[in-house]
Amino acid sequence: GENVEQHPSTLSVQEGDSAVIKCTYSDSASNYFPWYKQELGKRPQLIIDIRSNVGEKKDQRIAVTLNKTAKHFSLHITETQPEDSAVYFCAASITGNQFYFGTGTSLTVIP
Amino acid sequence: NAGVMQNPRHLVRRRGQEARLRCSPMKGHSHVYWYRQLPEEGLKFMVYLQKENIIDESGMPKERFSAEFPKEGPSILRIQQVVRGDSAAYFCASSLRPGTDTQYFGPGTRLTVL
């Protein structure tokens, strides 16, 4: 099956700086890559997703890039704010029946 | 439009008891997925169901765990004879269509086995 690796596991940035989280996947058939944000004790919330026919997608301060050849995708958050502090999970899906999640990145934005 | 609902939010069971976790998908969604999250770990897929059918249960433990999604009512994840290692957060998600469609997550049920 698919294997998704996520780095770093923890990330601290100063407010206003950028944060980058990277994920790699193993199965070249994966074609859907969502990113979820999970605050402590709460449900995962979809923040952005990208499909394999697109190389980059942006939504205000959040962007995701996909390199199909290298089988990696990244989340970029610019102008970070304290409310961006959370655990971020990447995922990859082949059929959409199940998502294979990374192990998460705990992001702390220091005011 | 109400989101995915799960109940109970917290469930405490003693070893050997049964745990029943319920999930009501978003209105109009007929595809339900169950995931388990151990402390400080990612989400692990367990099972994918459509109404009255189990489509993919490749992530379900072979024993003690079962799931259903009846024609009427919520999806149920059932854990028989719980053990301490079953303590985790169990999330369900739903989607409008199968395939690479957005999955919306419920608030989770936190199961504690004493």
mmCIF file of C-alpha atoms in Angstrom:
data_model
loop_
_atom_site.group_PDB
_atom_site.id
_atom_site.type_symbol
_atom_site.label_atom_id
_atom_site.label_comp_id
_atom_site.label_asym_id
_atom_site.label_seq_id
_atom_site.Cartn_x
_atom_site.Cartn_y
_atom_site.Cartn_z
ATOM 1 C CA GLY A 1 0.000 0.000 0.000
ATOM 2 C CA GLU A 2 0.820 3.664 -0.002
ATOM 3 C CA ASN A 3 3.327 5.069 2.502
ATOM 4 C CA VAL A 4 3.340 8.768 3.341
ATOM 5 C CA GLU A 5 6.214 10.381 5.207
ATOM 6 C CA GLN A 6 5.961 13.867 6.665
ATOM 7 C CA HIS A 7 8.659 16.264 7.871
ATOM 8 C CA PRO A 8 9.362 17.944 10.153
ATOM 9 C CA SER A 9 7.479 16.502 13.105
ATOM 10 C CA THR A 10 7.689 19.811 14.962
ATOM 11 C CA LEU A 11 8.161 23.320 13.610
ATOM 12 C CA SER A 12 8.443 26.651 15.408
ATOM 13 C CA VAL A 13 8.375 29.950 13.540
ATOM 14 C CA GLN A 14 8.144 33.594 14.489
ATOM 15 C CA GLU A 15 4.872 35.311 13.748
ATOM 16 C CA GLY A 16 4.986 36.718 10.230
ATOM 17 C CA ASP A 17 7.524 34.197 8.958
ATOM 18 C CA SER A 18 6.735 31.388 6.530
ATOM 19 C CA ALA A 19 6.291 27.716 7.381
ATOM 20 C CA VAL A 20 6.912 24.817 5.031
ATOM 21 C CA ILE A 21 5.880 21.209 5.631
ATOM 22 C CA LYS A 22 6.939 18.453 3.260
ATOM 23 C CA CYS A 23 5.497 15.051 2.476
ATOM 24 C CA THR A 24 6.624 12.215 0.255
ATOM 25 C CA TYR A 25 4.554 9.319 -1.006
ATOM 26 C CA SER A 26 5.501 5.957 -2.423
ATOM 27 C CA ASP A 27 2.765 4.976 -4.870
ATOM 28 C CA SER A 28 2.878 6.850 -8.175
ATOM 29 C CA ALA A 29 -0.825 6.012 -8.665
ATOM 30 C CA SER A 30 -1.803 8.425 -5.871
ATOM 31 C CA ASN A 31 -3.724 11.286 -7.412
ATOM 32 C CA TYR A 32 -5.315 13.301 -4.610
ATOM 33 C CA PHE A 33 -3.440 15.095 -1.821
ATOM 34 C CA PRO A 34 -5.393 16.898 0.906
ATOM 35 C CA TRP A 35 -3.973 18.786 3.879
ATOM 36 C CA TYR A 36 -5.760 18.864 7.211
ATOM 37 C CA LYS A 37 -5.327 21.109 10.235
ATOM 38 C CA GLN A 38 -6.138 19.679 13.639
ATOM 39 C CA GLU A 39 -6.292 21.824 16.747
ATOM 40 C CA LEU A 40 -5.921 20.155 20.113
ATOM 41 C CA GLY A 41 -8.886 17.937 20.879
ATOM 42 C CA LYS A 42 -10.737 18.893 17.720
ATOM 43 C CA ARG A 43 -11.570 17.324 14.383
ATOM 44 C CA PRO A 44 -9.240 17.465 11.371
ATOM 45 C CA GLN A 45 -10.297 20.312 9.091
ATOM 46 C CA LEU A 46 -9.473 20.364 5.387
ATOM 47 C CA ILE A 47 -7.467 23.479 4.579
ATOM 48 C CA ILE A 48 -6.366 22.845 1.001
ATOM 49 C CA ASP A 49 -6.070 19.983 -1.460
ATOM 50 C CA ILE A 50 -4.463 19.336 -4.818
ATOM 51 C CA ARG A 51 -5.046 16.809 -7.554
ATOM 52 C CA SER A 52 -2.376 15.192 -9.657
ATOM 53 C CA ASN A 53 -3.180 17.155 -12.792
ATOM 54 C CA VAL A 54 -2.138 20.396 -11.073
ATOM 55 C CA GLY A 55 1.333 21.454 -9.906
ATOM 56 C CA GLU A 56 0.402 24.247 -7.528
ATOM 57 C CA LYS A 57 -2.649 25.645 -5.793
ATOM 58 C CA LYS A 58 -2.995 28.732 -3.639
ATOM 59 C CA ASP A 59 -5.641 29.991 -1.257
ATOM 60 C CA GLN A 60 -4.751 33.308 0.408
ATOM 61 C CA ARG A 61 -1.816 32.598 2.768
ATOM 62 C CA ILE A 62 -1.775 28.862 2.072
ATOM 63 C CA ALA A 63 -0.297 27.140 -0.956
ATOM 64 C CA VAL A 64 0.430 23.555 -1.888
ATOM 65 C CA THR A 65 2.897 22.339 -4.495
ATOM 66 C CA LEU A 66 3.079 18.891 -6.049
ATOM 67 C CA ASN A 67 6.017 17.261 -7.802
ATOM 68 C CA LYS A 68 4.731 14.027 -9.320
ATOM 69 C CA THR A 69 8.108 12.986 -10.676
ATOM 70 C CA ALA A 70 9.754 13.185 -7.283
ATOM 71 C CA LYS A 71 6.572 12.055 -5.500
ATOM 72 C CA HIS A 72 6.506 14.828 -2.982
ATOM 73 C CA PHE A 73 4.177 17.662 -2.072
ATOM 74 C CA SER A 74 4.527 20.581 0.285
ATOM 75 C CA LEU A 75 2.381 22.965 2.287
ATOM 76 C CA HIS A 76 3.447 26.599 2.456
ATOM 77 C CA ILE A 77 1.965 29.040 4.954
ATOM 78 C CA THR A 78 3.035 32.648 4.581
ATOM 79 C CA GLU A 79 2.707 35.508 7.087
ATOM 80 C CA THR A 80 2.037 33.045 9.894
ATOM 81 C CA GLN A 81 -0.227 34.040 12.758
ATOM 82 C CA PRO A 82 -0.606 32.545 16.259
ATOM 83 C CA GLU A 83 -3.934 30.983 15.228
ATOM 84 C CA ASP A 84 -2.049 28.910 12.648
ATOM 85 C CA SER A 85 -0.596 26.911 15.562
ATOM 86 C CA ALA A 86 -1.934 23.350 15.236
ATOM 87 C CA VAL A 87 -0.994 19.905 13.976
ATOM 88 C CA TYR A 88 -1.003 19.620 10.193
ATOM 89 C CA PHE A 89 -1.483 16.317 8.398
ATOM 90 C CA CYS A 90 -0.833 15.539 4.770
ATOM 91 C CA ALA A 91 -2.554 12.637 3.058
ATOM 92 C CA ALA A 92 -2.444 10.790 -0.238
ATOM 93 C CA SER A 93 -5.201 8.844 -1.928
ATOM 94 C CA ILE A 94 -5.206 6.448 -4.842
ATOM 95 C CA THR A 95 -8.839 5.540 -5.149
ATOM 96 C CA GLY A 96 -10.293 7.930 -2.632
ATOM 97 C CA ASN A 97 -11.595 5.017 -0.635
ATOM 98 C CA GLN A 98 -9.005 5.613 2.009
ATOM 99 C CA PHE A 99 -6.584 8.358 2.773
ATOM 100 C CA TYR A 100 -3.046 7.500 3.834
ATOM 101 C CA PHE A 101 -2.002 10.096 6.380
ATOM 102 C CA GLY A 102 1.408 11.372 7.345
ATOM 103 C CA THR A 103 2.380 11.384 11.004
ATOM 104 C CA GLY A 104 1.706 15.085 11.439
ATOM 105 C CA THR A 105 3.648 18.308 11.995
ATOM 106 C CA SER A 106 3.092 20.280 15.162
ATOM 107 C CA LEU A 107 3.403 23.935 14.167
ATOM 108 C CA THR A 108 3.924 26.608 16.808
ATOM 109 C CA VAL A 109 3.803 30.260 15.795
ATOM 110 C CA ILE A 110 5.583 32.408 18.356
ATOM 111 C CA PRO A 111 4.040 35.861 18.820
ATOM 112 C CA ASN B 1 -26.008 22.355 7.017
ATOM 113 C CA ALA B 2 -24.966 20.221 9.934
ATOM 114 C CA GLY B 3 -21.559 18.641 9.694
ATOM 115 C CA VAL B 4 -20.573 15.088 10.471
ATOM 116 C CA MET B 5 -21.888 14.113 13.881
ATOM 117 C CA GLN B 6 -20.408 11.530 16.218
ATOM 118 C CA ASN B 7 -21.551 10.291 19.579
ATOM 119 C CA PRO B 8 -20.655 9.823 22.233
ATOM 120 C CA ARG B 9 -17.787 12.301 22.311
ATOM 121 C CA HIS B 10 -16.176 10.480 25.212
ATOM 122 C CA LEU B 11 -16.632 6.835 26.139
ATOM 123 C CA VAL B 12 -15.131 4.972 29.064
ATOM 124 C CA ARG B 13 -15.211 1.196 29.130
ATOM 125 C CA ARG B 14 -13.654 -1.488 31.309
ATOM 126 C CA ARG B 15 -11.654 -4.276 29.738
ATOM 127 C CA GLY B 16 -13.937 -6.907 28.253
ATOM 128 C CA GLN B 17 -16.897 -4.598 27.681
ATOM 129 C CA GLU B 18 -18.295 -3.552 24.323
ATOM 130 C CA ALA B 19 -17.948 -0.102 22.767
ATOM 131 C CA ARG B 20 -20.426 1.241 20.186
ATOM 132 C CA LEU B 21 -19.489 4.394 18.342
ATOM 133 C CA ARG B 22 -21.993 6.213 16.130
ATOM 134 C CA CYS B 23 -21.484 8.442 13.122
ATOM 135 C CA SER B 24 -24.073 10.440 11.192
ATOM 136 C CA PRO B 25 -22.665 11.707 7.884
ATOM 137 C CA MET B 26 -23.287 15.122 6.432
ATOM 138 C CA LYS B 27 -26.692 15.515 4.828
ATOM 139 C CA GLY B 28 -26.663 13.974 1.386
ATOM 140 C CA HIS B 29 -23.461 12.016 1.951
ATOM 141 C CA SER B 30 -23.680 8.257 1.583
ATOM 142 C CA HIS B 31 -19.992 7.397 1.927
ATOM 143 C CA VAL B 32 -18.566 6.922 5.415
ATOM 144 C CA TYR B 33 -14.979 6.249 6.507
ATOM 145 C CA TRP B 34 -13.683 5.337 9.963
ATOM 146 C CA TYR B 35 -10.189 6.250 11.171
ATOM 147 C CA ARG B 36 -8.339 5.612 14.425
ATOM 148 C CA GLN B 37 -5.878 8.062 15.925
ATOM 149 C CA LEU B 38 -3.554 6.924 18.676
ATOM 150 C CA PRO B 39 -2.067 9.606 20.959
ATOM 151 C CA GLU B 40 0.373 11.837 19.079
ATOM 152 C CA GLU B 41 0.030 9.787 15.897
ATOM 153 C CA GLY B 42 -1.592 10.222 12.529
ATOM 154 C CA LEU B 43 -4.922 8.905 11.411
ATOM 155 C CA LYS B 44 -5.085 5.271 10.330
ATOM 156 C CA PHE B 45 -7.798 4.109 7.966
ATOM 157 C CA MET B 46 -10.058 1.370 9.256
ATOM 158 C CA VAL B 47 -13.070 0.898 6.996
ATOM 159 C CA TYR B 48 -15.071 2.481 4.181
ATOM 160 C CA LEU B 49 -18.818 1.920 3.937
ATOM 161 C CA GLN B 50 -21.666 2.915 1.720
ATOM 162 C CA LYS B 51 -25.283 2.414 2.691
ATOM 163 C CA GLU B 52 -25.716 -1.264 3.641
ATOM 164 C CA ASN B 53 -22.327 -2.219 2.154
ATOM 165 C CA ILE B 54 -18.770 -2.532 3.399
ATOM 166 C CA ILE B 55 -16.571 -1.440 0.504
ATOM 167 C CA ASP B 56 -13.088 -1.613 1.994
ATOM 168 C CA GLU B 57 -12.238 -3.004 5.426
ATOM 169 C CA SER B 58 -8.550 -3.509 4.839
ATOM 170 C CA GLY B 59 -7.638 -1.431 7.898
ATOM 171 C CA MET B 60 -9.912 -3.193 10.348
ATOM 172 C CA PRO B 61 -8.427 -5.591 12.904
ATOM 173 C CA LYS B 62 -9.551 -9.117 12.060
ATOM 174 C CA GLU B 63 -11.124 -9.764 15.434
ATOM 175 C CA ARG B 64 -13.416 -7.855 17.791
ATOM 176 C CA PHE B 65 -14.034 -4.943 15.385
ATOM 177 C CA SER B 66 -17.031 -4.587 13.090
ATOM 178 C CA ALA B 67 -18.790 -1.776 11.268
ATOM 179 C CA GLU B 68 -22.126 -1.234 9.635
ATOM 180 C CA PHE B 69 -24.006 1.516 7.837
ATOM 181 C CA PRO B 70 -27.673 0.538 7.706
ATOM 182 C CA LYS B 71 -30.228 1.885 5.286
ATOM 183 C CA GLU B 72 -31.671 3.993 8.073
ATOM 184 C CA GLY B 73 -29.701 5.501 10.932
ATOM 185 C CA PRO B 74 -26.063 6.195 11.659
ATOM 186 C CA SER B 75 -22.997 4.165 10.896
ATOM 187 C CA ILE B 76 -21.841 2.090 13.868
ATOM 188 C CA LEU B 77 -18.319 1.020 14.754
ATOM 189 C CA ARG B 78 -18.470 -1.788 17.266
ATOM 190 C CA ILE B 79 -15.575 -3.019 19.372
ATOM 191 C CA GLN B 80 -16.186 -6.161 21.376
ATOM 192 C CA GLN B 81 -14.216 -7.200 24.451
ATOM 193 C CA VAL B 82 -12.213 -3.992 24.524
ATOM 194 C CA VAL B 83 -8.591 -4.009 25.662
ATOM 195 C CA ARG B 84 -6.413 -1.125 26.863
ATOM 196 C CA GLY B 85 -4.755 -0.904 23.441
ATOM 197 C CA ASP B 86 -8.110 0.112 21.940
ATOM 198 C CA SER B 87 -7.899 3.448 23.766
ATOM 199 C CA ALA B 88 -7.753 6.054 21.023
ATOM 200 C CA ALA B 89 -9.729 8.718 19.231
ATOM 201 C CA TYR B 90 -12.009 7.305 16.565
ATOM 202 C CA PHE B 91 -12.969 9.661 13.774
ATOM 203 C CA CYS B 92 -15.459 9.153 11.042
ATOM 204 C CA ALA B 93 -15.562 11.117 7.822
ATOM 205 C CA SER B 94 -18.086 11.355 5.034
ATOM 206 C CA SER B 95 -18.015 12.330 1.394
ATOM 207 C CA LEU B 96 -20.588 13.135 -1.245
ATOM 208 C CA ARG B 97 -19.029 10.929 -3.914
ATOM 209 C CA PRO B 98 -16.579 8.067 -3.904
ATOM 210 C CA GLY B 99 -13.161 8.378 -5.388
ATOM 211 C CA THR B 100 -10.953 11.380 -4.788
ATOM 212 C CA ASP B 101 -13.621 13.491 -3.157
ATOM 213 C CA THR B 102 -13.198 15.634 -0.072
ATOM 214 C CA GLN B 103 -13.747 13.823 3.200
ATOM 215 C CA TYR B 104 -15.257 15.847 6.032
ATOM 216 C CA PHE B 105 -14.442 14.697 9.535
ATOM 217 C CA GLY B 106 -16.594 14.427 12.618
ATOM 218 C CA PRO B 107 -15.449 15.604 16.075
ATOM 219 C CA GLY B 108 -14.349 12.120 17.068
ATOM 220 C CA THR B 109 -15.094 9.747 19.926
ATOM 221 C CA ARG B 110 -12.391 9.423 22.535
ATOM 222 C CA LEU B 111 -12.448 5.901 23.893
ATOM 223 C CA THR B 112 -10.724 5.163 27.172
ATOM 224 C CA VAL B 113 -10.401 1.564 28.312
ATOM 225 C CA LEU B 114 -9.711 1.143 32.004
#
